[in-house]
PDB file of C-alpha atoms in Angstrom:
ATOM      1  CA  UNK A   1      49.282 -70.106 296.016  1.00  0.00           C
ATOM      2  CA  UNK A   2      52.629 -72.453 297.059  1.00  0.00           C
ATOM      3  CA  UNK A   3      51.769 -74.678 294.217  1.00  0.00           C
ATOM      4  CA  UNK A   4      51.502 -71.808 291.379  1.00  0.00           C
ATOM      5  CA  UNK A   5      54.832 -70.278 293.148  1.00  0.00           C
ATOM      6  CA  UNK A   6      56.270 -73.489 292.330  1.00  0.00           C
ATOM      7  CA  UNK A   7      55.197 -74.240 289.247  1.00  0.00           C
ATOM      8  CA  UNK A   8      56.435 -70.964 288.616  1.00  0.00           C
ATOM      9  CA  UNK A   9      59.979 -71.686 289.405  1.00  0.00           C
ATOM     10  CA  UNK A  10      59.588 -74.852 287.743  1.00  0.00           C
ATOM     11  CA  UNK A  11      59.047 -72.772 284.794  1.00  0.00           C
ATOM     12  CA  UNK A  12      62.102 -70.952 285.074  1.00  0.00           C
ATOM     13  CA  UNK A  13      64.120 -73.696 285.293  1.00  0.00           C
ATOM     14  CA  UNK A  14      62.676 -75.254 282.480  1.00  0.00           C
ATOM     15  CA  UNK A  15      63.336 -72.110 280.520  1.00  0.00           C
ATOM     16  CA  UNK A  16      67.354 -72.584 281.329  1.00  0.00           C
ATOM     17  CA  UNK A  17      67.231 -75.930 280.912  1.00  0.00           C
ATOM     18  CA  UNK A  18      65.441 -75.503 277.271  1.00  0.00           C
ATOM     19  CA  UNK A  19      68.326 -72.366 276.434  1.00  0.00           C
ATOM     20  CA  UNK A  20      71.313 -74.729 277.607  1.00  0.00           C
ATOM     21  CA  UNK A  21      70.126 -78.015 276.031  1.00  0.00           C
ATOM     22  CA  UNK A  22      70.162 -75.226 272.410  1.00  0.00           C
ATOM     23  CA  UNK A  23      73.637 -73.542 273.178  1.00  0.00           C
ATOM     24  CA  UNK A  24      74.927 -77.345 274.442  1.00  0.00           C
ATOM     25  CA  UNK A  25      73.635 -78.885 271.003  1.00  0.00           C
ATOM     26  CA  UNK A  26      74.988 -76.011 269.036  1.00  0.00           C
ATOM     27  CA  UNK A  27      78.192 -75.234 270.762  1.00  0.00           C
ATOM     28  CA  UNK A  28      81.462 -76.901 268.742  1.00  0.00           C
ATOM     29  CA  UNK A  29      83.591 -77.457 272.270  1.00  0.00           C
ATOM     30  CA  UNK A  30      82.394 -81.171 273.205  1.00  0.00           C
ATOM     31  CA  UNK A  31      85.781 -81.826 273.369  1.00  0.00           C
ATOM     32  CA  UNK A  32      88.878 -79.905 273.463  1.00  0.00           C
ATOM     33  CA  UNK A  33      92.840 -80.681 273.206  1.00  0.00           C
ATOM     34  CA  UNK A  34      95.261 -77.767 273.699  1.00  0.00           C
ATOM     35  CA  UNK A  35      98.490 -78.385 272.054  1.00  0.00           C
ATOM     36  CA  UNK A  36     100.731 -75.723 273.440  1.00  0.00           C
ATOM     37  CA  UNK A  37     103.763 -76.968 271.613  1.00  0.00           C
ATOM     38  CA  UNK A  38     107.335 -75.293 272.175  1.00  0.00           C
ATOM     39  CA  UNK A  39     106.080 -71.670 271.844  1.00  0.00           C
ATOM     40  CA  UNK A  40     103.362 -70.078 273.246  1.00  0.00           C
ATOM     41  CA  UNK A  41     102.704 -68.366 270.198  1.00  0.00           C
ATOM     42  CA  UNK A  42     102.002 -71.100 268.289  1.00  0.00           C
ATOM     43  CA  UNK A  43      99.694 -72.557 271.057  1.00  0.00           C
ATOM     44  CA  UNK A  44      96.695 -74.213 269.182  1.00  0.00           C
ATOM     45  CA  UNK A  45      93.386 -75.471 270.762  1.00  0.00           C
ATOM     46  CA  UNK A  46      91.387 -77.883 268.949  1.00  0.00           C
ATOM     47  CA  UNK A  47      87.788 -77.831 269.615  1.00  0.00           C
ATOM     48  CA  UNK A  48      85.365 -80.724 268.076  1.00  0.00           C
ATOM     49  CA  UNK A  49      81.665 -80.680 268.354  1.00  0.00           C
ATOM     50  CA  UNK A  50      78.179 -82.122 267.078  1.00  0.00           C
ATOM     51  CA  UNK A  51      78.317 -80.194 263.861  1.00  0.00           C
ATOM     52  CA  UNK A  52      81.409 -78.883 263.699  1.00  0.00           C
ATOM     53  CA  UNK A  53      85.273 -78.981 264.964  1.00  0.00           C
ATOM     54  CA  UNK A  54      86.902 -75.962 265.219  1.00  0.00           C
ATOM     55  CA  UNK A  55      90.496 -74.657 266.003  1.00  0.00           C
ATOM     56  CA  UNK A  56      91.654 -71.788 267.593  1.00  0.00           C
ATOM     57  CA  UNK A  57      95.116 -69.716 267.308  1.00  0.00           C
ATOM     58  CA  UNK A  58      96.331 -67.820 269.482  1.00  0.00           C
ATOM     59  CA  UNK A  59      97.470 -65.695 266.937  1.00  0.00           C
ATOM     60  CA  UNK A  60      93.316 -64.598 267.092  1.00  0.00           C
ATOM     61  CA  UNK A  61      92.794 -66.583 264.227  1.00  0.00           C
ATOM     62  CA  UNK A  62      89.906 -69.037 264.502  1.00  0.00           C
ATOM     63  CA  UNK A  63      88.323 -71.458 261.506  1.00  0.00           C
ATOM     64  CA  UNK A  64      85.675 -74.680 261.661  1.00  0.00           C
ATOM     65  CA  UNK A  65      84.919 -77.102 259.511  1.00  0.00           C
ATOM     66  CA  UNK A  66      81.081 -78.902 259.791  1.00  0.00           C
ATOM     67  CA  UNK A  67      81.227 -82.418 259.535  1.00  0.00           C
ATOM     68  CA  UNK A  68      78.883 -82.966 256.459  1.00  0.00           C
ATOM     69  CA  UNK A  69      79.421 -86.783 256.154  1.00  0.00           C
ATOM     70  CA  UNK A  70      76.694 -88.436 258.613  1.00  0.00           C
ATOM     71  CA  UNK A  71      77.500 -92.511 258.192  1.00  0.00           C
ATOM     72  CA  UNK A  72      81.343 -91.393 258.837  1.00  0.00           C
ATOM     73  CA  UNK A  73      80.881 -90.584 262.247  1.00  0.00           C
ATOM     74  CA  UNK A  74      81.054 -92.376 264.619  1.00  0.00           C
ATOM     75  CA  UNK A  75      78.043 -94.351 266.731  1.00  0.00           C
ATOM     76  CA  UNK A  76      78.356 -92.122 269.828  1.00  0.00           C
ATOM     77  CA  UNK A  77      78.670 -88.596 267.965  1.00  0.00           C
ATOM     78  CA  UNK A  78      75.381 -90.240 265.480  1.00  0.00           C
ATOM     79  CA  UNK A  79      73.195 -90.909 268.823  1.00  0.00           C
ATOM     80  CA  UNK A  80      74.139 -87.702 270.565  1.00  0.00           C
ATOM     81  CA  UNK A  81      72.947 -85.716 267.535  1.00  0.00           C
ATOM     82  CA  UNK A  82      69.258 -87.465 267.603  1.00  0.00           C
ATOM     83  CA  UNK A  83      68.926 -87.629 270.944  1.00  0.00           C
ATOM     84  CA  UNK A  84      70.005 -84.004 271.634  1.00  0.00           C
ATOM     85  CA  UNK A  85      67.587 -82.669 268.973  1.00  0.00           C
ATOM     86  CA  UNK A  86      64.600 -84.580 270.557  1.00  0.00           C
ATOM     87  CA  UNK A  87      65.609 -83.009 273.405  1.00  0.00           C
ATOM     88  CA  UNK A  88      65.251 -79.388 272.365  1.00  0.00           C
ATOM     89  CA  UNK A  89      62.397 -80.606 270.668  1.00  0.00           C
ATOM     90  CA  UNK A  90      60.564 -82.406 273.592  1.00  0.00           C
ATOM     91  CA  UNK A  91      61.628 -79.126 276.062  1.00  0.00           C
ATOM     92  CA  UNK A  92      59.782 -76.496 273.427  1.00  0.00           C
ATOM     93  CA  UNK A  93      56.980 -78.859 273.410  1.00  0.00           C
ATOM     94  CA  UNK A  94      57.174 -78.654 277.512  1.00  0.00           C
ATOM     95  CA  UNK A  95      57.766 -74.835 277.412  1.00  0.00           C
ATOM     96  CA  UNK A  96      54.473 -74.148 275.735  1.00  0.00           C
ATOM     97  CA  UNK A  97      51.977 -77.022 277.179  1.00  0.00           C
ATOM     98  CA  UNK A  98      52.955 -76.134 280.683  1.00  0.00           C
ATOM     99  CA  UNK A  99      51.989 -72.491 279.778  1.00  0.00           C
ATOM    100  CA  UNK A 100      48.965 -73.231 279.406  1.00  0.00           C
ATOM    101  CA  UNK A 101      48.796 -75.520 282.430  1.00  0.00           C
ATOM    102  CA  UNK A 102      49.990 -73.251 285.030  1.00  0.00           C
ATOM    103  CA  UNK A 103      48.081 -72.073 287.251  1.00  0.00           C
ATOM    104  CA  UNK A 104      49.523 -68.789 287.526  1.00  0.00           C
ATOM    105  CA  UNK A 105      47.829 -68.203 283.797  1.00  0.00           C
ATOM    106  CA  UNK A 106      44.495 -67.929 282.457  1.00  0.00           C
ATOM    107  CA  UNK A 107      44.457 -70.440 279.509  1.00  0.00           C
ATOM    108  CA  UNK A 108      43.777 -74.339 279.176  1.00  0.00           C
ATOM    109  CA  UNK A 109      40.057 -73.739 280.630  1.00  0.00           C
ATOM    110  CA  UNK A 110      38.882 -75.428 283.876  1.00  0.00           C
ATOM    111  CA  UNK A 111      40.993 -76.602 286.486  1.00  0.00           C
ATOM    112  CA  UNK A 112      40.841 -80.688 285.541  1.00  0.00           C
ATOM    113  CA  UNK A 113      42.171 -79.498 281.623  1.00  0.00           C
ATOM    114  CA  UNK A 114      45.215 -77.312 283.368  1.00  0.00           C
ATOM    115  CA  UNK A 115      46.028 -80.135 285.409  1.00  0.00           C
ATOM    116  CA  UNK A 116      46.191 -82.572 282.740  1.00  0.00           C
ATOM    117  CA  UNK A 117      48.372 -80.036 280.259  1.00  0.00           C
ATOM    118  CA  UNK A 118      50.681 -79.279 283.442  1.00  0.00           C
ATOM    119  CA  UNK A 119      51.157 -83.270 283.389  1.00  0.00           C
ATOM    120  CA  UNK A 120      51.777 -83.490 280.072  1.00  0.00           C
ATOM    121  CA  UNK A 121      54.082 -80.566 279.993  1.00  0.00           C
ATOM    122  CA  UNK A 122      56.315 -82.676 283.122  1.00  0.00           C
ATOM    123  CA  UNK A 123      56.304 -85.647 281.020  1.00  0.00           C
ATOM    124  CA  UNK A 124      57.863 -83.569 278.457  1.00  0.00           C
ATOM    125  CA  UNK A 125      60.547 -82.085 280.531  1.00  0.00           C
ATOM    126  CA  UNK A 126      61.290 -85.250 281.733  1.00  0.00           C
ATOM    127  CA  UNK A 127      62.029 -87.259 278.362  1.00  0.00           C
ATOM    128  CA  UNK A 128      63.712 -84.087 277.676  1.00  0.00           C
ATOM    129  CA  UNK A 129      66.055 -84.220 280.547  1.00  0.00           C
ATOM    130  CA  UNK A 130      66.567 -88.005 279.685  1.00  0.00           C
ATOM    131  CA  UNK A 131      67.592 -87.427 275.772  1.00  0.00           C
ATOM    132  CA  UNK A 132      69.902 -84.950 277.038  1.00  0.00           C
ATOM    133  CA  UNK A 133      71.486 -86.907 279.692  1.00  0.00           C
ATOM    134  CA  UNK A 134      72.368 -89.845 277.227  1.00  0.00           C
ATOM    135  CA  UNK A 135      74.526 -88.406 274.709  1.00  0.00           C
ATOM    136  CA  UNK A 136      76.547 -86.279 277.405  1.00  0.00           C
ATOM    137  CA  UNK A 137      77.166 -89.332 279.379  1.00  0.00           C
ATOM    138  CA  UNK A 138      78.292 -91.463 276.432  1.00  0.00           C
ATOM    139  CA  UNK A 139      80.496 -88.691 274.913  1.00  0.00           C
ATOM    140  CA  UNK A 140      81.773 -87.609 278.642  1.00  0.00           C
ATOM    141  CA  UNK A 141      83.210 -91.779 278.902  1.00  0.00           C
ATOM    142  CA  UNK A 142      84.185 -92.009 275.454  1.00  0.00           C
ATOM    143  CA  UNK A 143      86.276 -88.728 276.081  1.00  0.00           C
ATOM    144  CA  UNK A 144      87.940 -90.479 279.519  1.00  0.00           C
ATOM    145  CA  UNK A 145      88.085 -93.986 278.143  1.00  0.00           C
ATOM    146  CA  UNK A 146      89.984 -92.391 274.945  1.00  0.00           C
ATOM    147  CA  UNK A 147      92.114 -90.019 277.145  1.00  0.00           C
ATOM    148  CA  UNK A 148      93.271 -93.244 279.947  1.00  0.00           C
ATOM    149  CA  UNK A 149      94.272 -95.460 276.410  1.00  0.00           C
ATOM    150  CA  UNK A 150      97.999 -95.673 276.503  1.00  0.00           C
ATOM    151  CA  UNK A 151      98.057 -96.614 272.801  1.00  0.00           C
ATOM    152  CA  UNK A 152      96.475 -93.235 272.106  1.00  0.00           C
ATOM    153  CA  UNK A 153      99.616 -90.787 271.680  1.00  0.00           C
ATOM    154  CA  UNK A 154      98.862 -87.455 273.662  1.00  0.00           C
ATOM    155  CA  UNK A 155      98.368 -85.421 271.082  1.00  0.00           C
ATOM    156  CA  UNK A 156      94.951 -87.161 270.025  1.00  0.00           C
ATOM    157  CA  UNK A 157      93.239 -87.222 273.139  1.00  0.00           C
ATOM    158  CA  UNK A 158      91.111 -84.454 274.664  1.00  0.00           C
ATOM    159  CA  UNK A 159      89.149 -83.229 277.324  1.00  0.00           C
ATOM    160  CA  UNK A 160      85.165 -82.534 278.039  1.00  0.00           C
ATOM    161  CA  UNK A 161      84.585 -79.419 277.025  1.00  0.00           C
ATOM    162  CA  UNK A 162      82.358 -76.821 278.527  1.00  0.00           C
ATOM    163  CA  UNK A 163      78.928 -77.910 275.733  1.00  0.00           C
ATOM    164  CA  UNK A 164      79.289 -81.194 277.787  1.00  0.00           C
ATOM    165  CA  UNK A 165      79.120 -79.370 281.141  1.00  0.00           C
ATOM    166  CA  UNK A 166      76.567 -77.316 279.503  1.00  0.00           C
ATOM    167  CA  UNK A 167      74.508 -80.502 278.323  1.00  0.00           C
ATOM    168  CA  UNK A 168      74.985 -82.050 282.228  1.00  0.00           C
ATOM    169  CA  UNK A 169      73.388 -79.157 283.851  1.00  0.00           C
ATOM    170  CA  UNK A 170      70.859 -78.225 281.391  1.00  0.00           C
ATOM    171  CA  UNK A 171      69.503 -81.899 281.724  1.00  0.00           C
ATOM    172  CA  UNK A 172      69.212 -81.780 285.558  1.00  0.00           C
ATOM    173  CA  UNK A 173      66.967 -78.174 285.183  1.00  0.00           C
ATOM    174  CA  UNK A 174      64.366 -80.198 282.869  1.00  0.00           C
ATOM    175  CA  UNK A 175      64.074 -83.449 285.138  1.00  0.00           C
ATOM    176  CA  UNK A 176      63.791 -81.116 288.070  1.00  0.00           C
ATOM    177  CA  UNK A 177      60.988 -79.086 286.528  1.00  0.00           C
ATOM    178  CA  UNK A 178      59.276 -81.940 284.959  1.00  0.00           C
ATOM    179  CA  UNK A 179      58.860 -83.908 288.475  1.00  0.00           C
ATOM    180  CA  UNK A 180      58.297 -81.086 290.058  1.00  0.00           C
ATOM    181  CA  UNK A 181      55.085 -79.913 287.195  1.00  0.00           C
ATOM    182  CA  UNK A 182      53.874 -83.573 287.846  1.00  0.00           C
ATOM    183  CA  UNK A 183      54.298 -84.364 291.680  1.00  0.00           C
ATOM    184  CA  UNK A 184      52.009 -81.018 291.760  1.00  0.00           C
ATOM    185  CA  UNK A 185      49.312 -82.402 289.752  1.00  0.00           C
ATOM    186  CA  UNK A 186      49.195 -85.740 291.175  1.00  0.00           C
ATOM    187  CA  UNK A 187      49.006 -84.005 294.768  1.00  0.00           C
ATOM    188  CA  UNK A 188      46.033 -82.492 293.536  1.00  0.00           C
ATOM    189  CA  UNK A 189      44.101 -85.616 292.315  1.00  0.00           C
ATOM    190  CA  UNK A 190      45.537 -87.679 295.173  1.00  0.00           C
ATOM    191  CA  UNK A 191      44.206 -85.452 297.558  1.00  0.00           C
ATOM    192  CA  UNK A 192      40.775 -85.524 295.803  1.00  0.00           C
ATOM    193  CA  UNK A 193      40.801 -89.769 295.594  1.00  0.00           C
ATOM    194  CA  UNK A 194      41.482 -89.537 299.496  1.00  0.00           C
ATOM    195  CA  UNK A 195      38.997 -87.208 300.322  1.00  0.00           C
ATOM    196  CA  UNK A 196      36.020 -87.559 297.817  1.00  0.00           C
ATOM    197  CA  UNK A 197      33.061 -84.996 298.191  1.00  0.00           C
ATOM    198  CA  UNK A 198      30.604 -85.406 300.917  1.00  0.00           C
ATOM    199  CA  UNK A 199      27.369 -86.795 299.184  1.00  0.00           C
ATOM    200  CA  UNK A 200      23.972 -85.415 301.030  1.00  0.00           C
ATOM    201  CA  UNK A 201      21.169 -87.294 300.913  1.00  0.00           C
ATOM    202  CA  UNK A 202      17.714 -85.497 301.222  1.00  0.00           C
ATOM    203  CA  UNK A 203      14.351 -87.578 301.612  1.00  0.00           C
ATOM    204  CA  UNK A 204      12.136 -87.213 298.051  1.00  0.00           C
ATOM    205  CA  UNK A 205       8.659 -85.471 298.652  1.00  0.00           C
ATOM    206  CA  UNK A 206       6.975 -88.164 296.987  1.00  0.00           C
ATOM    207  CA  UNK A 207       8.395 -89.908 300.671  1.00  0.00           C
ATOM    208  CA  UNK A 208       7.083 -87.229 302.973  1.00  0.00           C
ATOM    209  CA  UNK A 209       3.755 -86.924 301.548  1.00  0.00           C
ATOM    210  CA  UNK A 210       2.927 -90.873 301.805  1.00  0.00           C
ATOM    211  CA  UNK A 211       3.837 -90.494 305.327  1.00  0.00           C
ATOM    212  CA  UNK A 212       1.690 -87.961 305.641  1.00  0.00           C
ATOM    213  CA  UNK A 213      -1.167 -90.034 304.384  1.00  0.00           C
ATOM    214  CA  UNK A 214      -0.521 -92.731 306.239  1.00  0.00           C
ATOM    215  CA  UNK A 215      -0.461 -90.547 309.919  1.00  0.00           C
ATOM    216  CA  UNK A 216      -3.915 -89.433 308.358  1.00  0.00           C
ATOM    217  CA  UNK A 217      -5.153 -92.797 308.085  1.00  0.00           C
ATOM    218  CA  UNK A 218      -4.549 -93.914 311.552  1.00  0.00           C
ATOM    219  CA  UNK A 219      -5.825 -90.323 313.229  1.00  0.00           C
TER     220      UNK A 219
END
């Protein structure tokens, strides 16, 4: 009952982890840089993103413009796209192997085939939690190591914005829930490699009835 409890909340934090590792992909604020200028009224905040960059008015008015040209980006923004979508990918794959793996459901079959799906399901989560962890880490010191430059003027450097915090925390729910769906299996066949069944061992009749004859043969 503990284990399905947490394999359960495994679950659940797979399931935020798979919803912000989405909304982090999609979202255009990897980096921002608020130009207030001399008037607050013509404060502007640039937003750039995976897909898109983005600018804000504070006049309300808001436009984007998706960045169509893949060879003209640069390395960092090329490897956080790939890695990002195999991570979305790898999570959905998690989200629906480990459904059937749970033991708080009544799919996958016998216990050994549950086990083995909730494994694979981990193992998911966890390649998942590593492809998002990459790119956030490479944009997140490619955002500080621009924004320290001193050759950079101000008004071209930026900040992490809150995708990247997004992508950080979304990460750590899917490495969580992946070690924790396959520390429970291997609990389970550690515990039966330590303690194998008991094997009884009963005498054949064939056994019993020679001794018989042979008691007869000396009466």
């Amino acid at each position: 009952m503990a284990s399905a409890s947490l394999q359960f909340f495994a679950f659940i934090l797979a399931l935020f982890g798979v919803f912000g590792d989405i909304a982090a992909t999609l979202l255009p604020n990897w980096k921002v840089n608020a130009d207030v200028g001399s008037n607050i009224i013509t404060a502007i905040t640039q937003m750039q993103g995976l897909w898109m960059d983005c600018t804000w008015y504070s006049t309300g008015m808001f436009s984007c413009t998706l960045k169509y040209s893949i060879l003209s980006l640069p390395v960092y923004i090329q490897v956080a796209r790939t890695t990002m979508v195999l991570s979305c990918i790898l999570s959905a794959f998690g989200i629906c192997i480990t459904t059937v793996g749970m033991k708080c459901t009544r799919l996958g079959g016998d216990t050994d085939s549950k086990n083995n799906a909730c494994f694979a399901g981990g193992i998911c989560f966890i390649l998942a939690g590593i492809f998002g962890l990459v790119p956030t880490c490479w944009y997140t010191r490619e955002i500080i190591s621009n924004f320290l430059d001193q050759t950079v003027p101000e008004s071209s450097k930026h900040e992490p914005g809150g995708a990247v915090y997004t992508g950080f925390i979304s990460a750590g729910f899917l490495l969580i829930a992946g070690v924790i769906f396959c520390s429970s299996c291997f609990k389970r066949q550690q515990g039966a490699w330590i303690y194998p069944p008991k094997q009884h061992h009963f005498p054949s009749t064939e056994q019993e009835s020679n001794a018989g004859y042979s008691l007869k043969d000396y009466v």
